[in-house]
Tab-separated table of C-alpha atoms and ligand atoms in Angstrom:
chain	number	residue	atom	x	y	z
Q	347	MET	CA	8.939	-16.192	26.488
Q	348	SER	CA	9.748	-12.684	27.536
Q	349	LYS	CA	7.358	-10.842	29.851
Q	350	ASP	CA	8.151	-7.501	28.194
Q	351	LYS	CA	5.353	-5.411	26.784
Q	352	VAL	CA	4.632	-6.258	23.165
Q	353	ILE	CA	3.578	-3.297	21.016
Q	354	VAL	CA	4.327	-4.500	17.485
Q	355	ASN	CA	2.932	-7.785	16.169
Q	356	SER	CA	1.088	-8.412	12.910
Q	357	TRP	CA	1.495	-11.387	10.601
Q	358	ASN	CA	-1.365	-11.093	8.174
Q	359	GLU	CA	-4.130	-8.834	6.862
Q	360	TRP	CA	-7.112	-10.252	8.758
Q	361	ASP	CA	-6.370	-11.328	12.355
Q	362	PRO	CA	-8.088	-9.140	15.008
Q	363	LEU	CA	-6.689	-5.606	14.793
Q	364	LYS	CA	-5.839	-3.966	18.124
Q	365	HIS	CA	-3.487	-1.085	17.282
Q	366	VAL	CA	-3.110	0.860	14.058
Q	367	ILE	CA	-1.651	4.051	12.586
Q	368	VAL	CA	-4.090	6.313	10.688
Q	369	GLY	CA	-2.506	8.957	8.432
Q	370	LYS	CA	-3.173	12.711	8.341
Q	371	ALA	CA	-3.876	15.066	5.452
Q	372	ASP	CA	-1.921	18.030	6.884
Q	373	GLY	CA	0.106	20.010	4.380
Q	374	CYS	CA	-0.193	17.424	1.611
Q	375	CYS	CA	1.296	18.660	-1.693
Q	376	ILE	CA	0.638	17.720	-5.286
Q	377	PRO	CA	4.205	16.767	-6.217
Q	378	ALA	CA	6.259	18.853	-8.609
Q	379	PRO	CA	7.378	17.158	-11.834
Q	380	GLU	CA	9.995	14.404	-11.446
Q	381	PRO	CA	10.815	11.475	-13.727
Q	382	ALA	CA	8.716	8.739	-12.151
Q	383	LEU	CA	5.735	10.899	-11.489
Q	384	ASP	CA	4.492	11.625	-14.974
Q	385	ALA	CA	4.352	7.959	-15.849
Q	386	LYS	CA	2.397	7.138	-12.723
Q	387	VAL	CA	-0.267	9.828	-12.825
Q	388	PRO	CA	-3.179	8.878	-15.091
Q	389	GLU	CA	-2.795	10.562	-18.478
Q	390	ASP	CA	-6.166	12.295	-18.288
Q	391	SER	CA	-5.670	13.383	-14.677
Q	392	ASP	CA	-6.709	16.873	-13.633
Q	393	MET	CA	-3.455	16.992	-11.633
Q	394	LYS	CA	-1.240	17.223	-14.716
Q	395	GLY	CA	0.591	20.493	-14.861
Q	396	SER	CA	-0.292	21.662	-11.351
Q	397	HIS	CA	1.712	21.226	-8.208
Q	398	GLY	CA	2.062	22.659	-4.722
Q	399	PRO	CA	0.023	22.548	-1.525
Q	400	ARG	CA	-3.571	21.344	-1.680
Q	401	THR	CA	-6.207	23.864	-0.623
Q	402	LYS	CA	-7.033	24.345	3.032
Q	403	ASP	CA	-10.681	23.362	2.636
Q	404	THR	CA	-9.806	20.025	0.993
Q	405	VAL	CA	-7.193	19.330	3.695
Q	406	ASP	CA	-9.691	20.177	6.453
Q	407	LYS	CA	-12.366	17.953	4.929
Q	408	ALA	CA	-9.945	15.029	4.511
Q	409	ASN	CA	-8.747	15.434	8.097
Q	410	GLU	CA	-12.319	15.495	9.364
Q	411	LEU	CA	-12.944	12.146	7.628
Q	412	LEU	CA	-9.652	10.635	8.819
Q	413	ASN	CA	-10.394	11.769	12.392
Q	414	ASN	CA	-13.878	10.230	12.205
Q	415	PHE	CA	-12.380	6.988	10.914
Q	416	ALA	CA	-9.926	7.011	13.840
Q	417	SER	CA	-12.797	7.432	16.323
Q	418	ILE	CA	-14.808	4.626	14.721
Q	419	LEU	CA	-11.798	2.361	15.283
Q	420	GLU	CA	-11.261	3.617	18.834
Q	421	LYS	CA	-14.906	2.975	19.712
Q	422	ARG	CA	-14.287	-0.625	18.693
Q	423	GLY	CA	-11.422	-0.854	21.160
Q	424	ILE	CA	-8.614	-0.383	18.623
Q	425	LYS	CA	-5.778	1.905	19.688
Q	426	VAL	CA	-5.041	4.546	17.035
Q	427	ASP	CA	-1.809	6.499	16.612
Q	428	ARG	CA	-1.272	9.395	14.210
Q	429	PRO	CA	1.914	10.505	12.433
Q	430	VAL	CA	3.599	13.833	13.202
Q	431	PRO	CA	3.464	15.724	9.883
Q	432	LEU	CA	6.582	17.419	8.546
Q	433	ASN	CA	6.301	20.619	6.572
Q	434	HIS	CA	5.869	18.877	3.217
Q	435	ASN	CA	6.025	22.137	1.280
Q	436	GLN	CA	9.794	22.515	1.334
Q	437	LYS	CA	12.525	21.760	-1.167
Q	438	ILE	CA	14.453	18.574	-0.527
Q	439	SER	CA	17.618	17.215	-2.075
Q	440	THR	CA	20.249	14.517	-1.937
Q	441	PRO	CA	23.649	14.669	-3.694
Q	442	ASP	CA	21.880	13.243	-6.778
Q	443	TRP	CA	18.727	15.386	-7.166
Q	444	LYS	CA	16.470	18.161	-5.883
Q	445	VAL	CA	12.679	18.449	-5.865
Q	446	ASP	CA	10.417	21.355	-4.951
Q	447	SER	CA	8.288	19.623	-2.323
Q	448	MET	CA	7.494	16.419	-0.469
Q	449	PHE	CA	4.170	14.632	-0.662
Q	450	GLY	CA	2.367	14.073	2.669
Q	451	CYS	CA	1.615	11.507	5.355
Q	452	MET	CA	-1.854	10.199	4.645
Q	453	PRO	CA	-1.082	6.723	3.185
Q	454	ALA	CA	0.846	5.146	6.062
Q	455	ARG	CA	0.485	1.750	4.343
Q	456	ASP	CA	2.759	2.830	1.493
Q	457	ILE	CA	5.789	3.300	3.743
Q	458	ILE	CA	5.539	1.018	6.746
Q	459	LEU	CA	5.562	-2.728	6.391
Q	460	THR	CA	4.851	-4.550	9.644
Q	461	VAL	CA	5.871	-8.192	9.619
Q	462	GLY	CA	5.664	-9.858	13.026
Q	463	ASN	CA	7.586	-7.682	15.496
Q	464	GLU	CA	9.327	-5.735	12.749
Q	465	MET	CA	8.449	-2.386	11.176
Q	466	LEU	CA	10.327	-1.888	7.933
Q	467	GLU	CA	10.475	1.469	6.147
Q	468	ALA	CA	10.198	0.912	2.391
Q	469	THR	CA	12.623	2.462	-0.118
Q	470	MET	CA	9.822	4.217	-2.050
Q	471	SER	CA	10.419	5.150	-5.677
Q	472	TYR	CA	9.311	8.786	-5.949
Q	473	ARG	CA	11.870	11.422	-5.071
Q	474	CYS	CA	9.173	13.487	-3.315
Q	475	ARG	CA	8.571	10.545	-0.971
Q	476	TRP	CA	12.225	9.917	-0.053
Q	477	PHE	CA	11.894	11.482	3.420
Q	478	GLU	CA	8.303	10.433	4.099
Q	479	TYR	CA	9.363	7.927	6.791
Q	480	LEU	CA	10.275	10.887	9.025
Q	481	ASN	CA	6.555	11.559	9.623
Q	482	TYR	CA	6.345	8.162	11.354
Q	483	ARG	CA	9.633	8.227	13.247
Q	484	PRO	CA	8.186	9.726	16.479
Q	485	LEU	CA	5.757	6.774	16.656
Q	486	ILE	CA	8.308	4.144	15.722
Q	487	LYS	CA	10.792	5.590	18.217
Q	488	LYS	CA	8.189	5.196	20.964
Q	489	TYR	CA	7.360	1.600	19.975
Q	490	PHE	CA	11.070	0.786	19.907
Q	491	GLU	CA	11.594	2.195	23.391
Q	492	ILE	CA	8.662	0.399	25.014
Q	493	ASP	CA	8.732	-2.910	23.150
Q	494	LYS	CA	12.121	-4.481	23.810
Q	495	ASN	CA	11.688	-7.068	21.073
Q	496	MET	CA	10.460	-4.720	18.362
Q	497	ARG	CA	12.718	-4.496	15.316
Q	498	HIS	CA	12.954	-1.167	13.532
Q	499	GLU	CA	14.420	-1.629	10.061
Q	500	THR	CA	14.852	0.550	7.050
Q	501	ALA	CA	15.556	-0.642	3.518
Q	502	PRO	CA	18.640	0.764	1.719
Q	503	LYS	CA	17.822	4.318	0.664
Q	504	PRO	CA	17.782	4.355	-3.144
Q	505	ARG	CA	19.694	6.930	-5.160
Q	506	LEU	CA	16.749	7.553	-7.511
Q	507	THR	CA	18.875	8.947	-10.296
Q	508	ASP	CA	17.429	9.046	-13.821
Q	509	ALA	CA	18.798	5.506	-14.281
Q	510	ASP	CA	15.902	4.243	-12.161
Q	511	TYR	CA	13.277	5.256	-14.726
Q	512	ARG	CA	12.716	3.908	-18.244
Q	513	GLU	CA	12.933	6.669	-20.798
Q	514	ASP	CA	10.102	5.105	-22.800
Q	515	TYR	CA	7.764	6.156	-19.999
Q	516	LEU	CA	8.855	9.777	-19.824
Q	517	SER	CA	6.290	10.890	-22.382
Q	518	ASP	CA	2.880	11.665	-20.929
Q	519	LYS	CA	1.177	10.587	-24.167
Q	520	ILE	CA	1.823	6.857	-24.212
Q	521	GLY	CA	-1.826	5.910	-24.476
Q	522	ILE	CA	-3.727	3.252	-22.569
Q	523	GLN	CA	-3.349	0.489	-25.208
Q	524	LYS	CA	0.435	0.720	-25.200
Q	525	ARG	CA	0.489	0.933	-21.418
Q	526	LEU	CA	-1.620	-2.231	-21.121
Q	527	LYS	CA	0.702	-4.046	-23.517
Q	528	TRP	CA	3.813	-2.898	-21.675
Q	529	THR	CA	2.480	-3.744	-18.217
Q	530	GLU	CA	1.340	-7.170	-19.418
Q	531	GLU	CA	4.913	-7.740	-20.678
Q	532	LYS	CA	6.197	-6.509	-17.293
Q	533	PHE	CA	7.911	-3.603	-18.994
Q	534	PHE	CA	7.401	-1.129	-16.161
Q	535	VAL	CA	8.561	2.433	-15.563
Q	536	THR	CA	11.101	1.407	-12.924
Q	537	THR	CA	14.330	-0.187	-14.133
Q	538	GLU	CA	16.399	-2.743	-12.247
Q	539	GLU	CA	19.094	-0.217	-11.308
Q	540	GLU	CA	18.690	-0.816	-7.544
Q	541	PRO	CA	16.135	-2.366	-5.151
Q	542	LEU	CA	12.875	-0.398	-5.027
Q	543	PHE	CA	9.633	-1.214	-3.269
Q	544	ASP	CA	6.658	0.435	-1.615
Q	545	ALA	CA	5.216	-1.293	1.442
Q	546	ALA	CA	1.738	-1.191	-0.127
Q	547	ASP	CA	2.883	-3.659	-2.798
Q	548	VAL	CA	3.230	-6.350	-0.126
Q	549	LEU	CA	0.455	-8.525	1.329
Q	550	ARG	CA	1.147	-10.634	4.387
Q	551	PHE	CA	-0.184	-14.174	4.593
Q	552	GLY	CA	1.767	-15.541	7.589
Q	553	LYS	CA	4.843	-17.319	6.235
Q	554	ASP	CA	4.162	-16.107	2.705
Q	555	LEU	CA	4.582	-12.553	1.475
Q	556	ILE	CA	2.894	-11.733	-1.827
Q	557	VAL	CA	4.522	-8.811	-3.621
Q	558	GLN	CA	3.311	-6.972	-6.714
Q	559	HIS	CA	5.960	-6.354	-9.380
Q	560	GLY	CA	4.942	-3.090	-11.078
Q	561	PHE	CA	5.629	0.627	-11.209
Q	562	THR	CA	6.591	1.067	-7.560
Q	563	THR	CA	8.310	-2.269	-6.869
Q	564	ASN	CA	10.969	-3.852	-9.086
Q	565	LEU	CA	12.415	-7.378	-9.096
Q	566	LYS	CA	15.511	-6.259	-7.205
Q	567	GLY	CA	13.211	-4.846	-4.520
Q	568	ILE	CA	11.439	-8.212	-4.297
Q	569	ASP	CA	14.801	-9.977	-4.129
Q	570	TRP	CA	15.853	-7.621	-1.332
Q	571	LEU	CA	12.677	-8.515	0.583
Q	572	ARG	CA	13.374	-12.229	0.011
Q	573	ARG	CA	16.897	-11.945	1.415
Q	574	HIS	CA	15.687	-9.764	4.290
Q	575	PHE	CA	12.741	-11.912	5.427
Q	576	LYS	CA	14.692	-15.153	5.586
Q	577	ASP	CA	11.989	-17.138	7.385
Q	578	HIS	CA	9.355	-16.187	4.822
Q	579	ARG	CA	8.590	-17.281	1.302
Q	580	VAL	CA	8.373	-14.227	-0.935
Q	581	HIS	CA	6.335	-14.517	-4.152
Q	582	ALA	CA	6.248	-12.009	-7.011
Q	583	VAL	CA	2.869	-11.472	-8.677
Q	584	ASN	CA	1.645	-9.148	-11.403
Q	585	PHE	CA	-1.761	-8.200	-12.683
Q	586	PRO	CA	-2.172	-7.650	-16.434
Q	587	GLY	CA	-5.034	-5.247	-17.128
Q	588	ASP	CA	-3.743	-2.460	-14.902
Q	589	PRO	CA	-2.266	0.429	-16.939
Q	590	TYR	CA	-0.792	1.972	-13.735
Q	591	PRO	CA	0.276	-0.932	-11.486
Q	592	ILE	CA	0.935	0.926	-8.244
Q	593	HIS	CA	0.265	-0.945	-4.982
Q	594	ILE	CA	-1.532	-4.248	-4.634
Q	595	ASP	CA	-4.328	-3.039	-2.357
Q	596	ALA	CA	-6.915	-2.027	-4.948
Q	597	THR	CA	-6.330	-5.254	-6.875
Q	598	PHE	CA	-5.984	-8.265	-4.591
Q	599	THR	CA	-7.498	-8.161	-1.099
Q	600	PRO	CA	-7.521	-11.030	1.405
Q	601	ILE	CA	-10.690	-10.954	3.526
Q	602	LYS	CA	-10.044	-13.867	5.861
Q	603	GLU	CA	-8.217	-17.176	5.837
Q	604	GLY	CA	-9.112	-18.895	2.552
Q	605	LEU	CA	-10.761	-15.955	0.753
Q	606	ILE	CA	-9.389	-13.219	-1.526
Q	607	ILE	CA	-11.290	-10.704	-3.657
Q	608	ASN	CA	-9.542	-9.861	-6.942
Q	609	ASN	CA	-10.197	-6.882	-9.212
Q	610	PRO	CA	-12.034	-8.346	-12.266
Q	611	GLN	CA	-10.132	-6.011	-14.612
Q	612	ARG	CA	-6.800	-7.142	-13.168
Q	613	ARG	CA	-7.095	-10.872	-12.606
Q	614	LEU	CA	-4.131	-12.810	-11.264
Q	615	PRO	CA	-2.779	-14.894	-14.199
Q	616	LYS	CA	-3.621	-18.592	-14.160
Q	617	GLU	CA	-0.115	-19.893	-13.405
Q	618	GLN	CA	0.189	-17.513	-10.438
Q	619	ARG	CA	-3.103	-18.714	-8.935
Q	620	LYS	CA	-1.690	-22.167	-8.219
Q	621	LEU	CA	-0.204	-21.301	-4.846
Q	622	PHE	CA	-3.628	-20.211	-3.605
Q	623	GLU	CA	-5.683	-22.918	-5.308
Q	624	ASP	CA	-3.336	-25.760	-4.345
Q	625	ASN	CA	-3.898	-24.734	-0.734
Q	626	GLY	CA	-7.682	-24.502	-0.978
Q	627	TRP	CA	-7.965	-20.704	-1.067
Q	628	LYS	CA	-10.723	-19.081	-3.111
Q	629	ILE	CA	-10.029	-16.077	-5.332
Q	630	ILE	CA	-13.289	-14.411	-6.364
Q	631	ASP	CA	-14.006	-11.308	-8.465
Q	632	SER	CA	-14.623	-8.240	-6.346
Q	633	ALA	CA	-17.834	-6.236	-6.781
Q	634	GLN	CA	-17.880	-3.254	-9.145
Q	635	PRO	CA	-16.995	0.206	-7.836
Q	636	ALA	CA	-19.937	2.547	-7.193
Q	637	HIS	CA	-18.285	5.427	-9.078
Q	638	ASN	CA	-17.280	5.953	-12.708
Q	639	GLU	CA	-14.512	8.373	-11.846
Q	640	PRO	CA	-12.174	9.023	-8.957
Q	641	PRO	CA	-12.741	12.260	-7.015
Q	642	PRO	CA	-10.913	15.416	-8.245
Q	643	LEU	CA	-7.094	15.585	-8.045
Q	644	CYS	CA	-6.792	11.908	-7.083
Q	645	TYR	CA	-4.002	9.534	-8.170
Q	646	SER	CA	-5.862	6.329	-7.582
Q	647	SER	CA	-8.480	4.561	-9.659
Q	648	VAL	CA	-12.153	3.889	-8.864
Q	649	TRP	CA	-10.995	0.501	-7.536
Q	650	LEU	CA	-10.281	2.044	-4.157
Q	651	SER	CA	-13.712	0.439	-3.675
Q	652	MET	CA	-11.844	-2.744	-2.715
Q	653	ASN	CA	-9.251	-0.967	-0.549
Q	654	VAL	CA	-10.964	-2.258	2.591
Q	655	LEU	CA	-9.582	-2.695	6.097
Q	656	VAL	CA	-10.313	-6.034	7.738
Q	657	LEU	CA	-10.752	-5.571	11.508
Q	658	ASP	CA	-11.097	-9.284	12.218
Q	659	PRO	CA	-12.199	-12.301	10.152
Q	660	LYS	CA	-15.862	-11.283	10.560
Q	661	THR	CA	-15.625	-7.475	10.328
Q	662	VAL	CA	-14.497	-5.164	7.556
Q	663	CYS	CA	-14.447	-1.374	7.003
Q	664	VAL	CA	-15.738	-0.367	3.558
Q	665	GLU	CA	-16.022	3.178	2.172
Q	666	LYS	CA	-19.571	4.382	2.803
Q	667	SER	CA	-20.510	5.114	-0.830
Q	668	GLU	CA	-19.198	1.743	-2.103
Q	669	ILE	CA	-22.558	0.010	-1.858
Q	670	TYR	CA	-21.745	-2.886	-4.221
Q	671	GLN	CA	-18.546	-3.794	-2.377
Q	672	ALA	CA	-20.400	-3.565	0.937
Q	673	GLU	CA	-23.215	-5.765	-0.372
Q	674	GLN	CA	-20.782	-8.412	-1.617
Q	675	LEU	CA	-18.923	-8.575	1.692
Q	676	ASP	CA	-22.195	-8.653	3.614
Q	677	LYS	CA	-23.341	-11.635	1.520
Q	678	LEU	CA	-20.032	-13.316	2.286
Q	679	GLY	CA	-21.000	-13.164	5.954
Q	680	MET	CA	-18.917	-10.167	7.013
Q	681	GLU	CA	-20.170	-7.380	9.272
Q	682	VAL	CA	-19.587	-4.256	7.190
Q	683	VAL	CA	-18.583	-1.052	8.988
Q	684	PRO	CA	-19.263	1.889	6.658
Q	685	VAL	CA	-16.571	4.594	6.774
Q	686	GLU	CA	-16.898	7.848	4.849
Q	687	LEU	CA	-13.516	8.548	3.243
Q	688	ARG	CA	-13.990	9.415	-0.430
Q	689	ASP	CA	-13.079	13.078	0.048
Q	690	ALA	CA	-9.721	11.969	1.475
Q	691	TYR	CA	-8.821	9.676	-1.482
Q	692	ALA	CA	-6.884	12.428	-3.252
Q	693	PHE	CA	-4.451	12.557	-0.339
Q	694	GLY	CA	-3.061	9.131	-1.127
Q	695	GLY	CA	-5.722	6.444	-1.199
Q	696	GLY	CA	-8.495	4.664	0.641
Q	697	ILE	CA	-9.234	2.920	3.906
Q	698	HIS	CA	-6.433	0.362	3.650
Q	699	CYS	CA	-3.913	2.900	2.282
Q	700	CYS	CA	-4.348	5.379	5.121
Q	701	THR	CA	-3.580	2.810	7.816
Q	702	ALA	CA	-0.575	0.747	8.885
Q	703	ASP	CA	-0.794	-2.208	11.237
Q	704	VAL	CA	0.877	-2.022	14.623
Q	705	TYR	CA	-0.741	-4.983	16.384
Q	706	ARG	CA	-3.003	-7.798	15.315
Q	707	GLU	CA	-3.629	-10.785	17.527
Q	708	GLY	CA	-2.312	-14.128	16.349
Q	709	ASP	CA	0.984	-15.752	15.554
Q	710	LEU	CA	2.981	-16.668	12.499
Q	711	LYS	CA	1.175	-19.432	10.601
Q	712	ASP	CA	1.718	-21.335	7.386
Q	713	TYR	CA	-1.397	-20.842	5.231
Q	714	PHE	CA	0.174	-22.340	2.092
Q	715	PRO	CA	1.887	-25.575	3.172
Q	716	ILE	CA	1.685	-26.946	-0.376
Q	717	GLN	CA	4.333	-25.181	-2.490
Q	718	LYS	CA	4.716	-26.915	-5.842
Q	719	ASN	CA	6.813	-24.349	-7.672
I	233	DAV	O1	-6.135	1.218	-8.498
I	233	DAV	O2	-5.307	3.204	-8.405
I	233	DAV	C1	-4.478	2.397	-5.756
I	233	DAV	C2	-3.706	1.823	-4.602
I	233	DAV	C3	-3.307	2.842	-3.650
I	233	DAV	N1	-2.530	2.285	-2.549
I	233	DAV	C4	-5.330	2.025	-8.033
I	233	DAV	C5	-4.366	1.593	-6.982
């Protein structure tokens, strides 16, 4: 055992949280058109056809909510770090492509995957998000300098040429029925050209990593994760019923050891439930969202209701207006900490999205010792 200071350690989604990154809304842009984007933005979205920086008043409001969330966490003894925003409103390019702007640095969860003492920067699959990791580099650099065992890793940067995107998805008038059929058949917008994944498609259950195969993560990306995390078992899952399968954290949410809430419109297929059921875990339907529509200019669905942040196996942060989700978790014996965040959703997601774990207590454990497949 080394006596060095440990900064980075987090093996699952529910052990007591002690140190976390909370994103910022500064300078967030609605991305300019690019191949993957159209397919991923809801067809009836008010964002279609507009791009560029979000208005100052919406940025200020989102930052006020994110700052309040950070102080709620700090008052509970959790250390909070914030990214250092780049100027997102600048053109970026690689030898393969150019886009008019970047995106932002609110959803830290999308980029940074913490597994044990490692922080891994995901490949991402939007061109506008190619450089997003740079917002977090000042923090990661500091962790790396202080914590002598911390591993800073980055996944192979993808080329993101047009070959990464299925042409069938380039129309913005596919229609929900066709989308549901395609996603059920696992015919997603991303091809298998090269490994692609977002960190928010991965859930950590000790030795097992559960990864959603969908629009932002392809099978090669999951295979890359499997080869990279050699001491883990990496499982691909998918959730029919979601016309825009982007990130697992408004679909399947572990609350504590043995208990997962699952979006009732996107249930985990029967054969994929075995791993959990064989090991005595319960998967229950989540409560309904409190809203019929997402807030204006928002990419995510109303199911950000279940995008909760577990602070420890008895305490969970739930968005303040999500009364049904709060009630369900309260009945399950959790202390619910209400956090107002809805006016920040448009900047990249909810309470889970805007955070990334740095340190949770606890060690690597095997929660699924029975593996029949
Ligand atoms: O249901 O729109 C949002 C997840 C964001 N990380 C949804 C997924």
